[in-house]
Amino acid sequence: MSKWEELPGVGPYTRAAVEAFAFNKPAVFIETNIRTIFFHCVKLNITQISDTELLPLVEAALKKSKMQPREFYA
C-alpha cells in the first residue's frame, strides 16, 4: 500500500491517477475512456475483459507511445 492509499477513500485508481496527472509518473490505471479506446481503437475481439487483464495492455501502450503519462491519459 502506498502513502496515498493510506488516506481515507483513496484506492489504487485514485493513487495512479494522481501520480499520472499531478506528478507525470507512468502509473497505469483504467478509466472509462481508456477502456473505450481499447475496445474501439485496439479492436479487442471480445465483449468483456477484466481490469486485471486490460492493465498490462494499457501499460504496454503507454510505454510504446513514448508519451508523457498526463498526455497519454488526457
XYZ file of N, CA and C in Angstrom:
222
model
N 0.841 -1.179 0.000
C 0.000 0.000 0.000
C 0.889 1.246 0.000
N 0.547 2.187 -0.840
C 1.330 3.421 -0.903
C 0.846 4.413 0.143
N 1.608 5.470 0.329
C 1.208 6.526 1.268
C -0.132 7.123 0.849
N -0.333 7.264 -0.475
C -1.606 7.814 -0.973
C -2.777 6.956 -0.523
N -2.625 5.648 -0.604
C -3.714 4.741 -0.286
C -3.998 4.647 1.211
N -3.137 5.230 2.022
C -3.398 5.280 3.453
C -4.438 6.350 3.784
N -4.661 7.274 2.844
C -5.662 8.313 3.055
C -7.060 7.726 2.879
N -8.034 8.164 3.670
C -9.390 7.639 3.548
C -9.964 7.887 2.152
N -10.527 6.842 1.565
C -11.178 6.967 0.269
C -10.252 6.902 -0.929
N -8.970 6.732 -0.704
C -8.017 6.669 -1.811
C -7.620 5.214 -2.035
N -7.864 4.745 -3.239
C -7.507 3.382 -3.602
C -6.519 3.388 -4.750
N -6.314 2.246 -5.366
C -5.331 2.133 -6.451
C -5.613 3.060 -7.631
N -6.874 3.211 -8.028
C -7.202 4.072 -9.172
C -6.844 5.533 -8.863
N -7.291 6.034 -7.733
C -7.036 7.429 -7.372
C -5.544 7.680 -7.236
N -4.835 6.757 -6.591
C -3.384 6.892 -6.445
C -2.723 7.004 -7.811
N -3.058 6.111 -8.711
C -2.434 6.117 -10.032
C -2.802 7.368 -10.820
N -4.051 7.791 -10.733
C -4.483 8.997 -11.461
C -3.740 10.229 -10.945
N -3.597 10.359 -9.635
C -2.864 11.496 -9.064
C -1.403 11.437 -9.496
N -0.803 10.261 -9.439
C 0.598 10.136 -9.845
C 0.777 10.508 -11.316
N -0.150 10.090 -12.171
C -0.031 10.385 -13.605
C -0.269 11.859 -13.906
N -1.357 12.420 -13.390
C -1.711 13.796 -13.744
C -0.931 14.844 -12.955
N -0.767 14.646 -11.666
C -0.102 15.664 -10.846
C 1.421 15.574 -10.930
N 1.944 14.342 -10.985
C 3.388 14.163 -10.926
C 3.983 13.609 -12.221
N 3.122 13.356 -13.220
C 3.540 12.872 -14.529
C 4.330 11.567 -14.442
N 3.978 10.718 -13.469
C 4.621 9.415 -13.318
C 3.893 8.408 -14.205
N 4.598 7.417 -14.710
C 3.970 6.438 -15.600
C 3.119 5.408 -14.850
N 2.174 5.872 -14.090
C 1.270 4.993 -13.363
C 0.230 4.443 -14.330
N -0.158 3.213 -14.132
C -1.112 2.569 -15.029
C -2.453 2.434 -14.313
N -3.499 2.917 -14.969
C -4.852 2.791 -14.427
C -5.838 2.765 -15.578
N -7.044 2.331 -15.267
C -8.083 2.232 -16.290
C -9.269 3.053 -15.838
N -9.717 3.911 -16.744
C -10.958 4.631 -16.521
C -11.803 4.428 -17.770
N -12.999 4.909 -17.765
C -13.953 4.624 -18.834
C -13.421 4.963 -20.215
N -12.777 6.106 -20.388
C -12.290 6.493 -21.710
C -11.183 5.569 -22.205
N -10.290 5.171 -21.320
C -9.221 4.244 -21.701
C -9.829 2.912 -22.130
N -10.776 2.422 -21.357
C -11.452 1.159 -21.684
C -12.113 1.270 -23.062
N -12.810 2.368 -23.321
C -13.491 2.571 -24.605
C -12.498 2.603 -25.756
N -11.398 3.303 -25.572
C -10.383 3.383 -26.623
C -9.850 1.997 -26.960
N -9.589 1.198 -25.951
C -9.070 -0.142 -26.224
C -10.086 -1.005 -26.957
N -11.351 -0.870 -26.636
C -12.354 -1.673 -27.330
C -12.560 -1.213 -28.771
N -12.500 0.096 -29.007
C -12.782 0.606 -30.344
C -11.544 0.773 -31.222
N -10.462 1.265 -30.675
C -9.273 1.533 -31.483
C -8.333 0.342 -31.561
N -8.170 -0.350 -30.463
C -7.292 -1.504 -30.450
C -8.052 -2.715 -31.005
N -9.377 -2.564 -31.096
C -10.246 -3.587 -31.669
C -10.097 -4.935 -30.961
N -10.302 -4.892 -29.675
C -10.304 -6.137 -28.926
C -11.518 -6.947 -29.374
N -11.300 -8.162 -29.751
C -12.376 -9.001 -30.277
C -13.057 -9.811 -29.182
N -13.353 -9.141 -28.116
C -14.055 -9.770 -27.008
C -15.087 -8.790 -26.496
N -16.086 -9.292 -25.819
C -17.133 -8.397 -25.330
C -16.873 -7.934 -23.908
N -16.117 -8.702 -23.149
C -15.808 -8.294 -21.783
C -14.366 -8.647 -21.454
N -13.741 -7.783 -20.710
C -12.379 -8.035 -20.241
C -12.255 -7.388 -18.868
N -11.618 -8.078 -17.972
C -11.460 -7.530 -16.625
C -10.352 -6.483 -16.622
N -10.386 -5.629 -15.629
C -9.319 -4.640 -15.489
C -7.973 -5.325 -15.311
N -7.959 -6.449 -14.625
C -6.722 -7.193 -14.412
C -6.120 -7.640 -15.736
N -6.959 -8.028 -16.680
C -6.483 -8.446 -17.997
C -6.119 -7.249 -18.869
N -6.811 -6.131 -18.677
C -6.599 -4.951 -19.502
C -5.383 -4.130 -19.062
N -5.062 -4.130 -17.779
C -3.950 -3.321 -17.262
C -2.626 -3.557 -17.995
N -2.221 -4.799 -18.269
C -0.951 -4.989 -18.998
C -0.995 -4.402 -20.410
N -2.155 -4.415 -21.047
C -2.286 -3.829 -22.382
C -2.146 -2.314 -22.327
N -2.740 -1.702 -21.296
C -2.622 -0.256 -21.115
C -1.169 0.108 -20.816
N -0.533 -0.655 -19.962
C 0.871 -0.400 -19.622
C 1.758 -0.495 -20.867
N 1.541 -1.518 -21.688
C 2.326 -1.680 -22.914
C 2.088 -0.519 -23.875
N 0.834 -0.083 -23.978
C 0.512 1.034 -24.875
C 1.154 2.328 -24.389
N 1.154 2.554 -23.077
C 1.777 3.748 -22.511
C 3.275 3.758 -22.831
N 3.929 2.633 -22.617
C 5.367 2.545 -22.900
C 5.651 2.727 -24.385
N 4.870 2.062 -25.213
C 5.081 2.123 -26.663
C 4.833 3.522 -27.214
N 3.885 4.238 -26.620
C 3.529 5.568 -27.117
C 4.648 6.586 -26.916
N 5.482 6.354 -25.906
C 6.547 7.295 -25.527
C 5.987 8.681 -25.171
N 4.709 8.711 -24.840
C 4.062 9.959 -24.425
C 4.272 10.165 -22.932
N 4.166 11.411 -22.517
C 4.149 11.708 -21.093
C 2.834 11.152 -20.537
N 2.847 10.588 -19.333
C 1.639 9.991 -18.780
C 0.420 10.917 -18.790
N 0.603 12.191 -18.416
C -0.564 13.071 -18.368
C -1.110 13.354 -19.763
N -0.272 13.246 -20.786
C -0.753 13.397 -22.174
C -1.450 12.119 -22.633
N -0.921 10.968 -22.259
C -1.497 9.687 -22.657
C -2.921 9.562 -22.142
N -3.146 9.953 -20.907
C -4.468 9.789 -20.296
C -5.427 10.942 -20.582
N -4.920 12.035 -21.117
C -5.787 13.212 -21.354
C -6.741 12.991 -22.501
